[in-house]
Coordinates of C-alpha atoms in Angstrom, one line a residue:
Chain Y
X222 CA 0.1 0.0 0.0
X223 CA 1.3 3.5 -0.6
X224 CA 2.0 5.9 2.2
X225 CA 1.9 9.1 1.8
X226 CA 3.8 11.9 3.6
X227 CA 1.9 15.4 4.4
X228 CA 0.4 17.4 6.4
X229 CA -3.1 18.6 6.4
X230 CA -2.4 22.1 5.0
X231 CA 0.1 21.2 2.6
X232 CA -1.5 22.1 -0.9
X233 CA 0.8 20.1 -3.2
X234 CA -0.2 17.0 -0.7
X235 CA -3.8 18.1 -1.1
X236 CA -3.2 18.1 -4.9
X237 CA -1.8 14.3 -4.9
X238 CA -4.7 13.0 -2.8
X239 CA -7.3 14.3 -5.0
X240 CA -5.7 12.8 -7.8
X241 CA -5.5 9.5 -5.9
X242 CA -8.9 10.1 -5.0
X243 CA -10.5 10.5 -8.3
X244 CA -8.7 7.6 -9.6
X245 CA -9.5 5.3 -6.6
X246 CA -5.9 4.4 -5.5
X247 CA -5.6 3.4 -1.9
X248 CA -3.1 4.7 0.4
X249 CA -2.5 5.6 4.0
X250 CA -1.5 9.1 5.3
X251 CA 1.9 9.5 7.2
X252 CA 1.8 12.8 9.2
X253 CA 4.8 15.1 8.6
X254 CA 5.9 18.0 10.0
X255 CA 8.6 19.5 7.4
X256 CA 9.3 22.7 10.0
X257 CA 10.8 19.8 12.2
X258 CA 13.3 18.6 10.0
X259 CA 13.2 15.5 11.2
X260 CA 16.2 13.2 10.3
X261 CA 14.6 10.0 9.2
X262 CA 12.5 12.3 7.0
X263 CA 15.4 14.3 5.7
X264 CA 16.8 10.8 4.6
X265 CA 13.8 10.2 2.4
X266 CA 13.7 13.5 0.8
X267 CA 17.0 16.0 1.3
X268 CA 14.8 19.0 0.0
X269 CA 12.9 18.2 3.4
X270 CA 9.6 18.9 1.6
X271 CA 6.2 17.2 1.4
X272 CA 4.7 15.1 -0.5
X273 CA 6.7 12.1 -0.3
X274 CA 5.0 8.9 -1.8
X275 CA 6.3 5.7 -1.0
X276 CA 5.6 2.0 -1.7
X277 CA 7.2 -0.1 0.9
X278 CA 7.0 -3.2 -0.8
X279 CA 8.7 -2.1 -4.1
X280 CA 10.9 0.3 -2.6
X281 CA 9.5 3.0 -5.0
X282 CA 10.3 6.3 -3.5
X283 CA 8.8 9.3 -5.5
X284 CA 9.5 12.9 -4.2
X285 CA 7.6 16.3 -5.3
X286 CA 4.2 16.5 -6.3
X287 CA 4.8 17.0 -10.3
X288 CA 6.9 13.7 -9.7
X289 CA 4.7 12.1 -8.1
X290 CA 1.4 13.3 -10.3
X291 CA 3.0 12.3 -13.7
X292 CA 3.8 8.7 -12.2
X293 CA 0.4 7.8 -11.1
X294 CA -0.8 9.2 -15.0
X295 CA 1.6 7.0 -16.6
X296 CA 1.2 4.0 -14.2
X297 CA -2.6 4.1 -13.9
X298 CA -4.5 5.0 -16.8
X299 CA -8.1 4.9 -15.8
X300 CA -9.6 8.2 -15.1
X301 CA -7.0 10.3 -16.7
X302 CA -6.0 13.4 -15.0
X303 CA -4.3 14.7 -18.0
X304 CA -6.9 14.1 -20.7
X305 CA -6.5 15.2 -24.3
X306 CA -3.9 16.1 -26.9
X307 CA -0.2 16.7 -26.1
X308 CA -1.3 20.7 -26.3
X309 CA -4.2 19.8 -24.0
X310 CA -1.8 18.5 -21.8
X311 CA 0.6 21.1 -22.0
X312 CA -2.3 23.4 -21.3
X313 CA -3.1 21.6 -18.3
X314 CA 0.6 21.5 -16.7
X315 CA 1.0 25.0 -17.5
X316 CA -2.0 25.8 -14.9
X317 CA -1.0 22.8 -12.7
X318 CA 2.5 25.1 -12.5
X319 CA 0.5 28.5 -12.2
X320 CA -1.4 27.2 -9.1
X321 CA 1.6 25.4 -7.4
X322 CA 4.3 28.3 -8.1
X323 CA 2.0 31.9 -8.7
X324 CA -0.8 31.0 -6.5
X325 CA 1.5 29.6 -3.8
X326 CA 4.3 32.3 -3.7
X327 CA 1.5 35.3 -3.6
X328 CA -1.4 33.7 -1.4
X329 CA -1.0 30.3 0.1
X330 CA 2.4 30.3 1.2
X331 CA 2.6 33.9 2.7
X332 CA -1.0 32.6 4.4
X333 CA 0.8 29.4 5.5
X334 CA 3.4 30.9 7.1
X335 CA 1.7 33.8 8.9
X336 CA -1.4 32.0 10.2
X337 CA 0.0 28.6 10.8
X338 CA 3.4 28.4 11.2
X339 CA 3.8 31.4 13.0
X340 CA 1.1 30.0 15.5
X341 CA 2.3 26.4 15.3
X342 CA 6.3 27.1 15.6
X343 CA 6.9 30.4 16.6
X344 CA 4.0 31.2 18.9
X345 CA 4.0 34.8 17.1
X346 CA 1.1 37.2 15.7
X347 CA 0.7 37.3 12.0
X348 CA 1.8 40.2 10.1
X349 CA -1.1 42.2 9.2
X350 CA 0.9 43.8 6.3
X351 CA 1.6 40.5 4.8
X352 CA -2.1 39.3 5.2
X353 CA -3.3 42.2 3.2
X354 CA -1.2 41.8 0.3
X355 CA -2.1 38.2 0.1
X356 CA -5.7 39.1 0.5
X357 CA -5.6 41.2 -2.4
X358 CA -3.1 38.9 -4.4
X359 CA -6.2 36.4 -3.7
X360 CA -8.8 38.8 -5.6
X361 CA -6.8 39.1 -8.9
X362 CA -6.1 35.2 -8.9
X363 CA -9.9 34.9 -8.3
X364 CA -10.6 37.3 -11.3
X365 CA -8.3 35.0 -13.6
X366 CA -10.0 32.0 -12.3
X367 CA -13.2 33.3 -13.0
X368 CA -12.1 33.9 -16.5
X369 CA -11.1 30.3 -16.9
X370 CA -14.1 29.0 -15.7
X371 CA -16.4 31.2 -17.3
X372 CA -15.0 30.3 -20.8
X373 CA -14.4 26.9 -20.4
X374 CA -16.1 23.8 -18.9
X375 CA -13.3 23.0 -16.2
X376 CA -10.3 25.0 -15.5
X377 CA -8.2 23.2 -17.8
X378 CA -10.5 22.7 -20.7
X379 CA -13.7 20.7 -21.4
X380 CA -12.9 17.8 -19.0
X381 CA -12.1 17.5 -15.3
X382 CA -8.2 17.6 -14.9
X383 CA -5.3 17.9 -12.5
X384 CA -5.5 21.7 -13.1
X385 CA -8.8 21.4 -11.3
X386 CA -7.7 19.4 -8.7
X387 CA -4.3 21.8 -8.4
X388 CA -6.7 24.7 -8.0
X389 CA -9.0 23.0 -5.3
X390 CA -6.1 21.9 -3.2
X391 CA -4.6 25.7 -3.2
X392 CA -7.7 27.4 -3.1
X393 CA -9.0 25.0 0.0
X394 CA -6.2 25.8 2.1
X395 CA -6.4 29.5 1.6
X396 CA -10.0 29.5 2.5
X397 CA -9.1 26.9 5.6
X398 CA -6.8 29.8 6.5
X399 CA -9.6 32.5 6.0
X400 CA -7.8 34.0 3.1
X401 CA -10.4 34.2 0.5
X402 CA -13.1 37.0 0.4
X403 CA -15.5 34.9 -2.3
X404 CA -18.2 38.0 -3.0
X405 CA -17.9 39.2 -6.4
X406 CA -16.4 35.9 -7.6
X407 CA -19.4 33.8 -8.8
X408 CA -18.0 31.8 -11.4
X409 CA -15.1 30.6 -9.4
X410 CA -17.6 30.0 -6.5
X411 CA -19.8 28.0 -8.7
X412 CA -16.8 25.6 -9.6
X413 CA -15.5 25.5 -6.1
X414 CA -19.3 24.3 -4.9
X415 CA -19.2 21.6 -7.6
X416 CA -15.7 20.7 -6.4
X417 CA -16.9 20.3 -2.7
X418 CA -19.7 18.0 -3.5
X419 CA -16.8 15.5 -4.7
X420 CA -16.1 12.9 -2.6
X421 CA -12.3 13.4 -3.2
X422 CA -12.3 16.9 -1.8
X423 CA -15.1 16.0 1.1
X424 CA -12.7 14.0 2.7
X425 CA -9.7 16.5 3.1
X426 CA -11.8 19.0 4.1
X427 CA -13.5 17.1 7.1
X428 CA -9.8 17.3 8.5
X429 CA -8.3 19.6 10.8
X430 CA -4.8 20.9 11.4
X431 CA -3.9 21.4 15.4
X432 CA -4.0 24.8 16.7
X433 CA -5.8 26.4 13.5
X434 CA -9.4 26.6 12.8
X435 CA -11.2 27.0 9.7
X436 CA -14.2 29.5 8.7
X437 CA -17.8 27.9 9.5
X438 CA -18.3 28.1 5.7
X439 CA -15.1 26.1 4.7
X440 CA -16.8 22.8 4.7
X441 CA -20.1 23.7 3.3
X442 CA -20.8 23.0 -0.5
X443 CA -22.9 26.0 -0.5
X444 CA -21.4 28.9 1.0
Chain E
X26 CA 8.8 26.4 -37.0
X27 CA 9.2 26.9 -33.4
X28 CA 9.5 30.2 -31.8
X29 CA 11.1 30.4 -28.1
X30 CA 10.8 33.6 -26.2
X31 CA 13.3 33.5 -24.1
X32 CA 16.6 35.8 -22.5
X33 CA 20.1 34.8 -22.6
X34 CA 20.3 34.3 -18.9
X35 CA 17.3 32.4 -18.2
X36 CA 17.9 29.2 -16.7
X37 CA 14.3 27.7 -17.3
X38 CA 15.0 28.7 -20.9
X39 CA 18.4 26.9 -21.5
X40 CA 16.9 23.9 -20.0
X41 CA 14.2 23.9 -23.0
X42 CA 17.1 24.6 -25.4
X43 CA 19.6 22.1 -24.2
X44 CA 16.9 19.5 -24.6
X45 CA 15.5 20.5 -28.0
X46 CA 19.5 20.7 -29.3
X47 CA 20.1 17.0 -27.9
X48 CA 17.1 16.0 -29.5
X49 CA 17.8 17.7 -32.9
X50 CA 14.4 20.5 -32.9
X51 CA 14.9 23.7 -34.8
X52 CA 13.5 26.9 -33.5
X53 CA 14.0 30.3 -33.8
X54 CA 14.6 32.4 -30.6
X55 CA 12.9 35.3 -29.6
X56 CA 14.6 37.8 -27.2
X57 CA 12.1 38.7 -24.5
X58 CA 12.7 41.0 -21.0
X59 CA 10.2 39.7 -18.7
X60 CA 11.1 42.4 -16.4
X61 CA 10.1 45.3 -19.0
X62 CA 6.1 43.3 -18.8
X63 CA 5.7 44.2 -22.3
X64 CA 1.8 43.9 -23.1
X65 CA 2.2 41.3 -26.0
X66 CA 3.9 39.3 -24.1
X67 CA 1.6 39.1 -21.2
X68 CA -1.2 38.7 -23.7
X69 CA 0.6 35.1 -24.6
X70 CA 1.7 34.5 -20.9
X71 CA -0.5 36.1 -18.4
X72 CA 2.1 35.5 -15.6
X73 CA 5.0 37.2 -17.9
X74 CA 7.5 34.8 -17.4
X75 CA 9.9 33.1 -19.8
X76 CA 10.1 30.2 -21.4
X77 CA 7.1 30.3 -24.0
X78 CA 7.2 27.7 -26.6
X79 CA 4.9 29.1 -29.6
X80 CA 4.3 27.1 -33.3
X81 CA 2.6 30.2 -35.4
X82 CA 1.5 27.6 -37.9
X83 CA -0.5 25.5 -35.7
X84 CA -1.0 27.7 -32.9
X85 CA 0.4 25.7 -30.6
X86 CA 1.6 27.7 -27.4
X87 CA 3.2 26.3 -24.5
X88 CA 3.8 28.0 -20.9
X89 CA 6.3 27.1 -18.3
X90 CA 9.4 24.8 -18.9
X91 CA 8.1 21.8 -17.5
X92 CA 4.8 22.1 -19.6
X93 CA 7.1 22.4 -22.9
X94 CA 9.7 20.0 -21.5
X95 CA 6.9 17.1 -21.2
X96 CA 5.4 18.0 -24.6
X97 CA 8.7 17.8 -26.3
X98 CA 9.3 13.9 -24.7
X99 CA 5.2 13.2 -25.7
X100 CA 5.6 13.9 -29.3
X101 CA 9.5 13.7 -30.4
X102 CA 10.4 10.5 -28.9
X103 CA 13.6 10.2 -30.2
X104 CA 16.9 10.8 -27.9
X105 CA 14.6 10.7 -24.6
X106 CA 15.3 12.7 -21.9
X107 CA 13.3 10.9 -19.8
X108 CA 14.3 7.5 -20.1
X109 CA 13.7 4.0 -18.5
X110 CA 10.7 2.9 -15.9
X111 CA 8.1 5.1 -14.4
X112 CA 10.1 5.3 -11.6
X113 CA 13.3 6.0 -13.1
X114 CA 11.1 8.8 -15.1
X115 CA 10.3 9.9 -11.1
X116 CA 13.6 10.2 -10.0
X117 CA 14.8 12.4 -12.8
X118 CA 11.7 14.8 -12.5
X119 CA 12.5 15.2 -8.5
X120 CA 15.8 16.4 -9.7
X121 CA 14.6 18.5 -12.3
X122 CA 12.2 20.1 -9.7
X123 CA 15.3 20.2 -7.3
X124 CA 17.4 22.3 -9.5
X125 CA 14.5 24.4 -10.8
X126 CA 13.1 25.1 -7.5
X127 CA 15.6 24.7 -4.8
X128 CA 18.8 25.7 -6.6
X129 CA 16.6 28.5 -8.5
X130 CA 15.7 29.6 -5.0
X131 CA 19.0 29.4 -3.1
X132 CA 21.3 30.6 -5.8
X133 CA 20.5 31.5 -9.5
X134 CA 17.5 33.8 -8.8
X135 CA 19.4 35.6 -5.8
X136 CA 22.1 35.9 -8.4
X137 CA 20.3 36.9 -11.3
X138 CA 18.8 39.9 -9.3
X139 CA 21.7 41.2 -7.8
X140 CA 24.3 40.9 -10.3
X141 CA 22.1 41.2 -13.8
X142 CA 18.5 42.7 -12.9
X143 CA 19.6 45.0 -10.5
X144 CA 22.3 46.3 -13.1
X145 CA 20.3 46.7 -15.9
X146 CA 17.1 47.4 -14.7
X147 CA 17.8 49.3 -11.6
X148 CA 21.3 50.7 -12.0
X149 CA 21.8 49.6 -8.4
X150 CA 25.1 47.8 -7.0
X151 CA 24.4 44.3 -5.8
X152 CA 23.9 43.6 -2.2
X153 CA 27.3 42.0 -0.7
X154 CA 25.1 40.4 1.9
X155 CA 22.8 38.1 -0.4
X156 CA 25.7 37.5 -2.7
X157 CA 27.8 35.9 0.2
X158 CA 25.0 33.9 1.2
X159 CA 24.2 32.3 -2.1
X160 CA 27.8 31.5 -2.8
X161 CA 27.4 29.8 0.7
X162 CA 24.5 27.9 -0.9
X163 CA 26.4 26.8 -4.0
X164 CA 29.0 24.9 -1.8
X165 CA 26.1 23.0 0.0
X166 CA 24.4 22.1 -3.3
X167 CA 27.7 21.5 -5.3
X168 CA 28.6 19.0 -2.3
X169 CA 25.1 17.4 -3.1
X170 CA 25.9 16.8 -7.0
X171 CA 28.9 15.7 -6.5
X172 CA 27.3 12.8 -4.3
X173 CA 25.1 12.2 -7.1
X174 CA 27.5 12.0 -10.0
X175 CA 29.7 10.2 -7.7
X176 CA 27.2 7.4 -7.3
X177 CA 26.0 7.2 -10.4
X178 CA 26.9 7.7 -14.2
X179 CA 24.7 10.8 -14.9
X180 CA 22.5 13.2 -12.7
X181 CA 19.5 11.5 -12.6
X182 CA 20.7 7.8 -13.2
X183 CA 22.7 5.4 -15.7
X184 CA 21.7 7.7 -18.7
X185 CA 21.6 11.3 -19.7
X186 CA 18.9 12.9 -18.9
X187 CA 16.3 16.1 -18.4
X188 CA 18.2 16.0 -15.2
X189 CA 21.4 16.7 -16.2
X190 CA 20.1 19.3 -19.1
X191 CA 18.4 21.1 -15.5
X192 CA 21.5 21.2 -14.0
X193 CA 23.6 22.5 -16.5
X194 CA 21.2 24.9 -17.3
X195 CA 21.3 26.4 -13.4
X196 CA 24.8 26.1 -13.0
X197 CA 25.6 27.6 -16.3
X198 CA 23.9 30.6 -15.4
X199 CA 25.0 30.9 -11.7
X200 CA 28.8 30.5 -13.5
X201 CA 28.2 33.0 -15.8
X202 CA 27.2 35.6 -13.1
X203 CA 30.4 34.4 -11.0
X204 CA 28.8 32.8 -8.4
X205 CA 30.4 29.4 -8.0
X206 CA 34.0 28.5 -6.6
X207 CA 34.8 25.2 -8.2
X208 CA 37.9 23.9 -6.1
X209 CA 36.8 20.8 -3.9
X210 CA 34.1 19.9 -6.4
X211 CA 36.3 17.6 -8.5
X212 CA 33.4 15.1 -9.2
X213 CA 30.9 17.9 -10.2
X214 CA 33.7 19.7 -12.1
X215 CA 34.3 16.7 -14.2
X216 CA 30.7 16.1 -15.2
X217 CA 30.2 20.0 -16.2
X218 CA 33.6 19.9 -18.6
X219 CA 31.9 16.7 -20.1
X220 CA 28.6 18.7 -20.6
X221 CA 30.4 21.8 -21.9
X222 CA 31.9 19.6 -24.8
X223 CA 28.3 18.7 -26.0
X224 CA 27.2 20.9 -29.0
X225 CA 23.9 22.0 -27.5
X226 CA 25.8 23.7 -24.2
X227 CA 28.5 25.3 -26.4
X228 CA 25.7 27.4 -28.2
X229 CA 24.5 28.5 -25.1
X230 CA 27.5 29.3 -23.7
X231 CA 28.6 31.4 -26.8
X232 CA 26.0 33.8 -26.2
X233 CA 26.2 37.0 -24.3
X234 CA 24.1 39.2 -22.1
X235 CA 24.0 43.2 -22.4
X236 CA 25.8 44.7 -20.0
X237 CA 26.7 41.8 -17.6
X238 CA 30.2 39.7 -18.8
X239 CA 31.2 36.3 -17.6
X240 CA 34.2 35.3 -15.9
X241 CA 37.0 34.0 -18.2
X242 CA 36.8 30.4 -17.5
X243 CA 33.1 30.6 -18.2
X244 CA 33.1 29.1 -21.9
X245 CA 36.3 26.8 -21.7
X246 CA 35.5 22.9 -21.1
X247 CA 39.0 22.8 -19.3
X248 CA 38.7 25.1 -16.5

């Protein structure tokens, strides 16, 4: 059985979990807190980041969410999450990178540090200026997601894909941390409501991080 | 003919170029300076980053170096740069991500900003503290690359792969910017000397960025 090293608010682990859930792949969760820099985990992944996916039976170890996602698509064909032509797959991968890099750097990373890590590790209050900037950035990103889901059926094209899973993974962490003002973003809200009604995301939304609570609307499909 | 939007010191563009050169794919270079945030380029890629690969004939536009690399591997099979089993490909992708994210964040990004962008855009001197920190980080990374090429034939395994191209792309930009002290890193030096003698890298090393010159050893295979 696959073992996934992760922590509840890691958006990259959420993306991989959504992919495994959508494809019906069984796995066990192993809780890892990368900020503790545990020796055994650094032996597994020198970079010290989650997610890491391990199959103790075969000895296969996969590090980095993109390497894991591509491995899953290559080895488990049913319910493809990179559907379509090579160019369509390129468009999906562009959007996954957009959420993993740009949305993470502007929004999820700062929120995670200010609202979760500072509380858990440093026992310090968040920096109001950084939070304000992240919330402003969220708004611009939601405008872009509004445009995407307004002009196509799903985020990456005509079919559900890894782009939807990456978007839902990052949005859900930002939402948990109270970083999203949904007003004025009806298209994205409607798309996210649909994602929230999928079993894959519901499982993840039911979990909690120690010391940090989500807002009341967090789990509700109708929010 | 493919058109690659890039600038001479963009490590992500270098990685894609090395891949296209190794596979014998013809392309034209389009010089883009992302810091100018040109409207036409932002229309092409809202994130405003290089590389972007366009085929004006078919209208295919590929954005982000990972999306481009995967597209190239999917559509042009000869000279595979993701060779081997799914797990072996996972290991190559882990290392590409290591260079694109960790090595870039610790070394190439700070060097590019301090030694090139500050001179070209801001006409300001570099921050000595940031440079010192990047040079210290380089040393730790070179230790890890020494370990990799000391324990396997190439960076990603027994065959030349995208991991070698990513490593050479980032190392070559750091070296151009005078950020690498090669002393004490014989394994990496020997591997890089081999890379430098390949036509794919030689072409790139012969190019120059305006206002910023590389150190004397930069182009020499024997350095």
